[in-house]
Coordinates of C-alpha atoms and ligand atoms in Angstrom, one line a residue:
M875 CA -79.6 15.7 -74.7
E876 CA -80.3 18.1 -72.0
L877 CA -76.9 19.4 -71.2
F878 CA -77.9 21.0 -68.1
R879 CA -78.2 17.6 -66.4
L880 CA -74.6 17.0 -66.9
G881 CA -72.3 16.7 -64.0
I882 CA -68.7 18.2 -64.1
S883 CA -66.7 15.1 -65.1
E884 CA -69.3 14.0 -67.7
A885 CA -69.2 17.4 -69.3
L886 CA -65.5 17.4 -69.2
D887 CA -65.5 14.2 -71.2
L888 CA -67.9 15.3 -73.7
L889 CA -66.0 18.6 -74.1
E890 CA -62.7 16.7 -74.5
K891 CA -64.1 14.5 -77.3
D892 CA -65.5 17.7 -78.9
E893 CA -69.0 16.2 -78.9
I894 CA -70.5 19.4 -77.2
S895 CA -69.2 22.8 -77.0
S896 CA -68.8 25.1 -73.9
R897 CA -71.4 27.6 -75.6
E898 CA -73.9 24.7 -75.8
I899 CA -73.4 24.0 -72.1
L900 CA -73.8 27.6 -71.2
D901 CA -76.9 28.2 -73.4
S902 CA -78.6 25.1 -71.8
V903 CA -77.7 26.2 -68.4
F904 CA -79.1 29.5 -68.7
S905 CA -82.2 28.5 -70.5
R906 CA -82.6 26.0 -67.5
I907 CA -82.2 28.9 -65.1
E908 CA -84.9 30.9 -67.0
A909 CA -87.2 28.1 -67.0
V910 CA -86.9 27.3 -63.2
D911 CA -85.2 30.1 -61.2
D912 CA -88.5 32.1 -60.6
R913 CA -89.8 29.0 -58.7
V914 CA -86.5 27.9 -57.0
R915 CA -84.8 31.3 -56.5
S916 CA -81.2 30.0 -56.0
F917 CA -79.5 33.1 -57.3
V918 CA -78.8 36.6 -55.7
S919 CA -77.2 37.7 -58.9
L920 CA -76.4 36.1 -62.4
T921 CA -73.4 37.1 -64.4
R922 CA -74.8 36.0 -67.9
D923 CA -72.8 38.5 -70.0
R924 CA -69.7 37.9 -68.3
A925 CA -70.0 34.2 -68.5
Y926 CA -70.2 34.4 -72.5
D927 CA -67.4 36.8 -72.6
R928 CA -65.4 34.5 -70.5
M929 CA -66.5 31.5 -72.7
E930 CA -65.2 33.3 -75.6
D931 CA -61.8 34.3 -73.9
L932 CA -61.3 30.5 -73.0
K933 CA -61.7 29.5 -76.7
G934 CA -58.8 31.6 -77.5
S935 CA -56.4 30.2 -74.9
E936 CA -54.5 27.1 -76.1
K937 CA -54.0 25.7 -72.8
R938 CA -57.0 23.7 -71.4
G939 CA -57.5 23.9 -67.6
L940 CA -58.9 21.2 -65.4
L941 CA -62.4 22.8 -65.5
S942 CA -62.3 24.6 -68.9
G943 CA -65.7 25.7 -69.9
I944 CA -67.5 24.3 -66.9
P945 CA -70.2 26.7 -65.6
L946 CA -70.2 26.9 -61.7
A947 CA -72.3 28.9 -59.1
I948 CA -70.6 30.4 -56.1
K949 CA -72.1 31.1 -52.7
D950 CA -72.5 34.8 -52.2
N951 CA -70.1 35.0 -49.4
I952 CA -67.2 34.3 -51.3
C953 CA -65.5 37.3 -52.8
I954 CA -65.0 37.7 -56.6
K955 CA -63.2 40.8 -57.6
G956 CA -65.6 43.4 -59.2
I957 CA -68.9 41.3 -58.7
Q958 CA -71.3 42.2 -56.0
T959 CA -70.9 40.3 -52.9
T960 CA -73.8 40.6 -50.5
C961 CA -73.7 37.6 -48.1
A962 CA -77.4 38.0 -48.5
S963 CA -77.2 41.0 -46.3
K964 CA -78.7 44.4 -46.8
I965 CA -75.5 45.8 -45.1
L966 CA -73.3 44.7 -48.1
E967 CA -75.6 45.7 -50.9
G968 CA -73.5 47.2 -53.6
F969 CA -70.3 46.0 -52.2
L970 CA -67.9 45.2 -54.9
P971 CA -64.8 43.3 -53.6
P972 CA -61.5 44.8 -54.7
Y973 CA -59.9 41.4 -54.5
E974 CA -60.4 37.8 -55.5
S975 CA -60.9 34.8 -53.1
Y976 CA -58.2 32.1 -53.1
V977 CA -60.7 29.5 -54.3
T978 CA -62.2 31.4 -57.2
E979 CA -58.7 32.4 -58.4
R980 CA -57.9 28.8 -58.4
L981 CA -61.1 28.0 -60.3
F982 CA -60.4 30.8 -62.6
K983 CA -57.0 29.4 -63.5
S984 CA -58.7 26.0 -64.2
G985 CA -61.1 27.7 -66.7
Y986 CA -64.3 27.6 -64.9
I987 CA -67.1 29.9 -65.9
L988 CA -69.1 31.8 -63.2
I989 CA -72.7 32.0 -63.9
G990 CA -73.9 33.5 -60.6
K991 CA -73.8 34.0 -56.9
T992 CA -76.1 32.1 -54.9
N993 CA -78.4 32.8 -52.0
L994 CA -77.6 32.1 -48.3
D995 CA -78.9 32.8 -44.8
E996 CA -77.7 36.3 -44.1
F997 CA -73.9 35.9 -43.2
A998 CA -74.3 32.2 -43.5
M999 CA -76.3 32.2 -40.1
G1000 CA -79.1 29.8 -40.4
S1001 CA -80.1 26.4 -41.7
S1002 CA -83.0 27.3 -44.2
T1003 CA -82.0 30.3 -46.3
E1004 CA -85.0 31.9 -44.6
N1005 CA -82.7 34.3 -43.0
S1006 CA -81.6 35.7 -46.2
G1007 CA -82.0 39.4 -46.3
Y1008 CA -83.4 39.2 -49.8
F1009 CA -85.6 36.2 -50.3
V1010 CA -86.1 32.6 -49.5
T1011 CA -84.8 29.9 -51.7
H1012 CA -87.2 27.0 -52.4
N1013 CA -86.3 23.3 -52.3
P1014 CA -86.4 21.7 -55.9
W1015 CA -88.1 18.6 -54.6
D1016 CA -91.0 20.4 -52.9
L1017 CA -91.2 24.2 -53.5
E1018 CA -93.0 24.7 -50.2
R1019 CA -90.0 23.5 -48.3
V1020 CA -86.6 24.8 -47.3
P1021 CA -83.5 23.8 -49.3
G1022 CA -81.5 23.9 -46.1
G1023 CA -78.8 26.3 -45.2
S1024 CA -76.8 28.4 -45.2
S1025 CA -75.7 27.3 -48.7
G1026 CA -79.1 26.6 -49.7
G1027 CA -78.8 28.6 -52.9
S1028 CA -75.9 26.5 -54.0
A1029 CA -77.6 23.2 -53.2
A1030 CA -80.8 24.2 -54.8
A1031 CA -79.0 25.4 -57.9
V1032 CA -77.2 21.9 -58.1
A1033 CA -80.3 19.9 -57.5
A1034 CA -82.4 22.0 -60.1
D1035 CA -79.6 21.6 -62.8
E1036 CA -79.1 25.4 -62.8
C1037 CA -75.4 24.8 -62.8
L1038 CA -72.9 22.0 -63.1
G1039 CA -71.7 22.3 -59.6
A1040 CA -71.1 24.9 -56.9
L1041 CA -69.3 26.1 -54.0
G1042 CA -70.6 26.6 -50.5
S1043 CA -69.2 27.3 -47.0
D1044 CA -69.6 25.2 -44.0
T1045 CA -69.3 26.5 -40.3
G1046 CA -71.7 24.3 -38.7
G1047 CA -73.1 22.1 -41.5
S1048 CA -74.1 24.7 -44.1
I1049 CA -72.7 22.7 -47.1
R1050 CA -73.9 19.3 -45.8
Q1051 CA -77.3 20.0 -44.5
P1052 CA -78.6 21.8 -47.7
A1053 CA -76.9 19.0 -49.7
A1054 CA -78.9 16.5 -47.7
F1055 CA -82.2 18.4 -48.1
C1056 CA -81.6 19.0 -51.9
G1057 CA -80.5 15.3 -52.6
V1058 CA -76.9 16.3 -53.7
V1059 CA -73.4 15.8 -52.6
G1060 CA -71.8 18.3 -50.2
F1061 CA -68.4 18.1 -48.8
K1062 CA -66.7 20.1 -46.0
P1063 CA -62.9 19.5 -46.2
T1064 CA -60.7 19.3 -43.1
Y1065 CA -60.4 22.7 -41.4
G1066 CA -57.1 24.1 -43.0
R1067 CA -57.4 22.2 -46.2
V1068 CA -58.8 25.0 -48.1
S1069 CA -57.9 28.7 -47.8
R1070 CA -60.6 31.0 -46.4
Y1071 CA -58.9 34.1 -48.1
G1072 CA -61.9 36.0 -49.6
L1073 CA -64.5 34.1 -47.7
V1074 CA -66.4 36.7 -45.7
A1075 CA -65.7 35.7 -42.1
F1076 CA -68.5 34.3 -39.9
A1077 CA -66.7 32.1 -37.3
S1078 CA -63.1 32.0 -38.3
S1079 CA -62.1 28.8 -36.5
F1080 CA -64.8 26.9 -38.0
D1081 CA -65.4 28.2 -41.5
Q1082 CA -64.3 26.1 -44.5
I1083 CA -65.2 26.2 -48.1
G1084 CA -66.2 23.0 -50.2
P1085 CA -67.9 21.7 -53.1
I1086 CA -71.7 21.0 -53.7
T1087 CA -72.0 18.6 -56.7
K1088 CA -74.2 16.0 -58.5
N1089 CA -71.9 13.2 -57.6
V1090 CA -68.9 12.2 -55.5
K1091 CA -66.3 12.3 -58.4
D1092 CA -67.3 15.8 -59.1
A1093 CA -66.6 16.8 -55.5
A1094 CA -63.3 15.2 -55.7
L1095 CA -62.5 17.3 -58.9
L1096 CA -63.4 20.5 -57.3
L1097 CA -61.4 19.6 -54.2
N1098 CA -58.4 19.0 -56.4
V1099 CA -58.8 22.5 -57.6
I1100 CA -59.4 24.7 -54.4
S1101 CA -57.2 22.8 -51.8
G1102 CA -53.7 23.8 -50.8
R1103 CA -51.6 25.9 -48.7
D1104 CA -52.2 29.7 -49.2
P1105 CA -49.8 32.3 -47.6
M1106 CA -52.7 34.6 -47.4
D1107 CA -54.5 32.4 -44.9
S1108 CA -52.3 31.3 -42.0
T1109 CA -54.6 28.5 -41.1
S1110 CA -54.3 26.9 -44.4
V1111 CA -52.0 23.9 -43.8
P1112 CA -49.0 23.1 -45.7
V1113 CA -49.9 19.4 -46.3
E1114 CA -49.5 17.8 -49.6
V1115 CA -52.7 17.7 -51.7
P1116 CA -53.2 14.3 -53.2
D1117 CA -55.3 13.7 -56.4
F1118 CA -58.6 13.2 -54.8
T1119 CA -60.1 11.4 -58.0
A1120 CA -57.2 9.0 -58.1
G1121 CA -58.1 6.4 -55.4
L1122 CA -62.0 6.7 -55.7
D1123 CA -62.6 3.2 -57.1
R1124 CA -60.4 1.3 -54.8
E1125 CA -62.5 -1.3 -52.8
I1126 CA -63.5 -0.7 -49.4
K1127 CA -63.2 -4.3 -48.2
G1128 CA -61.8 -4.4 -44.6
L1129 CA -62.3 -0.7 -43.8
K1130 CA -63.9 -0.1 -40.3
V1131 CA -67.0 2.0 -40.4
G1132 CA -68.1 3.4 -37.0
V1133 CA -71.8 4.1 -36.2
P1134 CA -72.0 6.4 -33.1
K1135 CA -74.9 5.5 -30.9
E1136 CA -75.4 9.1 -29.9
Y1137 CA -76.5 9.9 -33.3
F1138 CA -79.5 7.5 -33.2
I1139 CA -81.7 9.5 -30.8
E1140 CA -85.1 10.4 -30.0
G1141 CA -86.4 13.0 -32.4
L1142 CA -84.4 11.3 -35.4
D1143 CA -87.1 10.9 -38.1
P1144 CA -87.7 7.0 -38.4
E1145 CA -87.5 7.2 -42.2
V1146 CA -84.2 9.2 -42.0
E1147 CA -82.9 6.4 -39.5
L1148 CA -84.0 3.6 -42.0
G1149 CA -82.2 5.3 -44.9
V1150 CA -79.1 5.7 -42.9
R1151 CA -79.1 2.2 -41.4
D1152 CA -79.7 0.9 -44.9
A1153 CA -76.7 2.9 -46.3
A1154 CA -74.4 1.3 -43.6
G1155 CA -75.8 -2.1 -44.7
V1156 CA -74.6 -1.5 -48.2
L1157 CA -71.3 -0.5 -46.9
E1158 CA -71.2 -3.9 -44.9
R1159 CA -72.1 -5.8 -48.3
L1160 CA -69.3 -4.1 -50.0
G1161 CA -67.0 -5.7 -47.3
A1162 CA -66.7 -3.0 -44.8
E1163 CA -66.9 -3.9 -41.1
I1164 CA -69.6 -2.0 -39.1
V1165 CA -68.8 -1.2 -35.6
E1166 CA -70.9 0.6 -32.9
V1167 CA -68.9 3.4 -31.4
S1168 CA -69.5 6.2 -28.9
L1169 CA -68.8 10.0 -29.2
P1170 CA -69.8 10.8 -25.6
H1171 CA -69.9 14.6 -25.6
T1172 CA -72.0 14.7 -28.7
G1173 CA -75.0 16.2 -26.5
Y1174 CA -73.0 19.3 -25.7
A1175 CA -72.1 20.2 -29.4
V1176 CA -75.0 22.5 -30.2
A1177 CA -74.6 24.5 -27.0
A1178 CA -70.7 24.9 -27.4
Y1179 CA -71.1 25.7 -31.2
Y1180 CA -73.6 28.4 -30.5
I1181 CA -71.4 30.2 -27.9
L1182 CA -68.2 29.9 -29.8
A1183 CA -69.6 30.6 -33.3
T1184 CA -71.5 33.6 -32.1
S1185 CA -68.5 34.8 -30.2
E1186 CA -66.4 34.7 -33.2
A1187 CA -69.2 36.3 -35.3
S1188 CA -69.6 39.3 -32.9
S1189 CA -66.0 40.2 -33.4
N1190 CA -65.9 39.5 -37.1
L1191 CA -69.0 41.4 -38.0
A1192 CA -67.6 44.5 -36.0
R1193 CA -66.3 45.8 -39.3
F1194 CA -69.5 46.4 -41.0
D1195 CA -69.9 49.9 -39.8
G1196 CA -70.9 51.8 -42.8
V1197 CA -67.5 53.2 -43.5
K1198 CA -65.7 50.5 -45.5
Y1199 CA -68.3 48.3 -47.1
G1200 CA -71.7 48.5 -48.9
F1201 CA -74.5 50.3 -47.3
R1202 CA -74.3 53.4 -45.1
A1203 CA -77.3 55.1 -43.3
E1204 CA -77.6 58.6 -42.3
G1205 CA -76.6 59.7 -38.7
K1206 CA -76.3 62.9 -36.9
D1207 CA -72.7 62.0 -36.1
L1208 CA -70.2 59.3 -36.7
I1209 CA -71.5 57.1 -33.7
D1210 CA -75.0 57.5 -34.7
M1211 CA -74.1 56.7 -38.3
Y1212 CA -72.6 53.5 -37.1
M1213 CA -75.6 52.6 -35.1
E1214 CA -78.1 53.4 -37.7
T1215 CA -76.2 51.5 -40.4
R1216 CA -76.1 48.3 -38.3
A1217 CA -79.5 48.6 -37.1
Q1218 CA -81.0 48.9 -40.5
G1219 CA -78.4 46.8 -42.3
F1220 CA -78.3 43.6 -40.3
G1221 CA -81.4 41.2 -40.1
P1222 CA -82.8 39.8 -36.9
E1223 CA -80.9 36.6 -36.7
V1224 CA -77.5 38.4 -37.3
K1225 CA -78.3 40.8 -34.5
R1226 CA -79.2 38.1 -32.1
R1227 CA -76.0 36.2 -32.8
I1228 CA -74.0 39.5 -32.4
M1229 CA -75.8 40.0 -29.0
L1230 CA -75.3 36.3 -28.0
G1231 CA -71.5 36.4 -28.9
A1232 CA -70.8 39.8 -27.2
Y1233 CA -72.5 38.5 -24.0
A1234 CA -70.5 35.2 -24.0
L1235 CA -67.3 37.3 -24.5
S1236 CA -68.0 40.0 -21.9
A1237 CA -66.1 40.3 -18.7
G1238 CA -67.7 38.4 -15.9
Y1239 CA -69.3 35.8 -18.4
Y1240 CA -66.2 34.9 -20.4
D1241 CA -65.1 32.1 -18.1
A1242 CA -68.5 30.6 -17.6
Y1243 CA -69.5 30.6 -21.3
Y1244 CA -66.7 31.1 -23.8
K1245 CA -64.0 29.3 -21.9
K1246 CA -66.3 26.5 -20.9
A1247 CA -67.4 26.1 -24.5
Q1248 CA -63.8 26.0 -25.6
Q1249 CA -63.1 23.2 -23.0
V1250 CA -66.1 21.3 -24.4
R1251 CA -64.7 21.8 -27.9
T1252 CA -61.6 20.1 -26.9
L1253 CA -63.4 17.2 -25.4
I1254 CA -65.6 16.8 -28.6
K1255 CA -62.3 16.7 -30.7
T1256 CA -60.8 14.0 -28.3
D1257 CA -63.9 12.0 -28.9
F1258 CA -63.3 12.0 -32.5
E1259 CA -59.5 11.3 -32.1
E1260 CA -60.1 8.4 -29.8
T1261 CA -62.8 6.8 -32.0
F1262 CA -60.6 7.2 -35.1
K1263 CA -58.0 5.1 -33.4
N1264 CA -60.3 2.1 -34.1
V1265 CA -62.3 3.0 -37.1
D1266 CA -61.5 4.6 -40.6
V1267 CA -64.7 6.6 -41.0
I1268 CA -67.8 7.3 -39.0
V1269 CA -71.3 7.4 -40.6
T1270 CA -74.2 9.2 -39.2
P1271 CA -77.5 10.9 -40.6
T1272 CA -76.7 14.5 -41.9
S1273 CA -79.8 15.9 -40.5
P1274 CA -82.5 14.5 -38.1
S1275 CA -85.2 15.1 -40.5
A1276 CA -85.6 15.7 -44.2
A1277 CA -86.4 19.2 -45.5
F1278 CA -88.9 21.0 -43.4
R1279 CA -91.7 23.4 -44.4
I1280 CA -90.9 27.1 -45.1
G1281 CA -92.0 29.0 -42.0
D1282 CA -91.9 26.0 -39.8
K1283 CA -89.0 26.8 -37.7
V1284 CA -87.9 30.4 -38.5
S1285 CA -89.8 31.9 -35.7
D1286 CA -88.2 29.5 -33.2
P1287 CA -84.4 30.0 -33.2
L1288 CA -83.8 27.1 -30.9
Q1289 CA -85.6 24.5 -33.1
M1290 CA -83.6 25.9 -35.8
Y1291 CA -80.2 25.6 -34.0
L1292 CA -81.2 22.0 -32.9
S1293 CA -81.5 20.9 -36.5
D1294 CA -77.7 21.1 -36.7
I1295 CA -77.1 18.6 -34.2
F1296 CA -75.5 16.0 -36.5
T1297 CA -73.2 18.3 -38.4
I1298 CA -71.9 20.7 -35.7
S1299 CA -69.5 18.3 -33.9
V1300 CA -67.5 17.9 -37.1
N1301 CA -66.8 21.6 -37.3
L1302 CA -65.8 21.7 -33.6
A1303 CA -63.4 19.0 -34.2
G1304 CA -62.2 20.3 -37.7
V1305 CA -62.5 16.9 -39.3
P1306 CA -63.7 16.3 -43.0
A1307 CA -67.1 15.1 -43.8
I1308 CA -69.5 14.6 -46.8
S1309 CA -73.3 14.2 -47.1
I1310 CA -74.5 12.0 -50.0
P1311 CA -78.0 11.1 -50.9
C1312 CA -79.1 7.8 -49.5
G1313 CA -82.8 7.4 -50.3
Y1314 CA -86.1 9.3 -50.1
T1315 CA -88.9 9.8 -47.5
S1316 CA -92.4 8.6 -48.4
E1317 CA -93.0 12.1 -49.4
G1318 CA -90.4 12.0 -51.9
L1319 CA -87.9 14.2 -50.0
P1320 CA -84.1 13.3 -50.2
I1321 CA -82.3 11.9 -47.1
G1322 CA -78.6 12.6 -46.6
F1323 CA -75.9 10.3 -45.3
Q1324 CA -72.9 11.6 -43.6
V1325 CA -69.5 10.0 -43.8
I1326 CA -66.9 11.6 -41.5
G1327 CA -63.1 11.1 -41.7
K1328 CA -59.9 11.7 -39.8
H1329 CA -58.1 14.9 -40.1
F1330 CA -56.6 15.3 -43.6
D1331 CA -58.1 12.0 -44.8
E1332 CA -60.5 13.2 -47.3
E1333 CA -59.4 10.4 -49.5
T1334 CA -61.0 7.6 -47.3
V1335 CA -64.2 9.7 -46.9
L1336 CA -64.4 10.0 -50.9
R1337 CA -63.6 6.5 -51.4
V1338 CA -66.3 5.2 -49.1
S1339 CA -68.8 7.6 -50.5
Y1340 CA -67.8 6.7 -54.1
A1341 CA -68.3 2.9 -53.3
Y1342 CA -71.7 3.7 -51.9
E1343 CA -72.7 5.8 -54.7
Q1344 CA -71.7 3.4 -57.3
S1345 CA -73.8 0.5 -55.9
T1346 CA -76.9 2.7 -55.4
D1347 CA -78.9 4.8 -57.9
W1348 CA -80.0 7.6 -55.5
H1349 CA -77.7 10.2 -57.1
K1350 CA -79.4 9.7 -60.5
K1351 CA -82.8 10.7 -59.4
R1352 CA -83.9 14.4 -60.2
P1353 CA -86.6 16.6 -58.9
G1354 CA -89.5 16.8 -61.2
L1355 CA -89.4 20.7 -61.7
Ligands
LIG826 N1 -76.9 26.4 -39.2 C1 -75.5 26.7 -38.6 C2 -75.7 28.2 -38.1 O1 -76.7 28.7 -38.1 C3 -74.4 26.5 -39.5 C4 -74.3 27.5 -40.4 C5 -73.1 27.4 -41.3 O2 -72.5 26.2 -41.5 N2 -72.7 28.5 -42.0 O3 -74.7 28.7 -37.6

């Protein structure tokens, strides 16, 4: 058996029955990485020695955690104490966080094994990993295409079976879109469900950490571990965390599924549309009721997001000045050192965002841009609240196209921004959403199906996705690397 093919819950079963050992899984995963990662390039850094030490430590501990012995990859914008965290930016090269993020602390207590930190668009700004300050990650289904972004390294690593599961972060689609492009499952929880403590901030009112996995059950498992109120993040909400795996196999008969007309527009790839409409058809056959709905302010989402997210980024990224973190350039005085560090340390997209954000926040423009965008955000949130009075979930394509070619959009930021059109509203509203595989284009590229839920109703999102997944075989297909 090729153990690297396993998902998390399958591996846990076999470990529990003593049919395999965590050393065998680890050996298998690292040999897989050796075999494919020079082509896929998912990892910014690997933590092999530490992983084997950890595996030995776990053997000695009598208590088995929920994820004992499971090798996972973590996006490189999530801090792990003492392990280089770069955000794929030159400015953070050599930065060793002095503290541990909430999510990795929780994973640690559950017995996971870190195998490496994955590549991303610099500071999670992008949709293709082409904005990484180090290198581009390749889509395992077609190495000439992007894996999506910004969590492209995590999604590619899961799709290429270089790990059993991973964490990503999603500010405007960065978990779901790469999951869609790589044919895996990606789940952005409700804003406030998971603590952001130790996630390097991009746009704090949007950022949320979530799982990228080989199947829906694994996403539920990881969500069980990372969710919950954390006193270190005041935006994490003190609501009860249910067992997300418990209700997965409840039937979906009678559930109402909304299909928003604003998501089936010109520019949507016909093969993607077909895949998504077929997926809605599967839900209908399973007893759900499909209703057309309207989210009338959808057309303003990209514009509002790119004002608000850049505004927050311009403020959040002010801390990288060569004094406290990572890289420092020479300068003739303090101000010059700040400027040189930022000029050399940040890549072009990050600089563009800082400028856009600083502009939108500046006196004289604040009301016209930032304030207006906040008002639009409220309207978009209201669209969802109104629609959710009548339906249980909303389904859409995750992305207007399948994975595009490396180089196709990178020189045209606006085209790149527009590719986020179906994921961004979810972050503006703060609702939970998943992307699951729902077919392949004629070129063999995965298509993603997005299921959106009510605030803190991850359970219904998971239940619908699981029902769909169990009646199809898409999630079993693997790229022929
Ligand atoms: N692609 C979007 C952006 O560039 C979303 C990124 C993200 O979710 N981190 O901002």
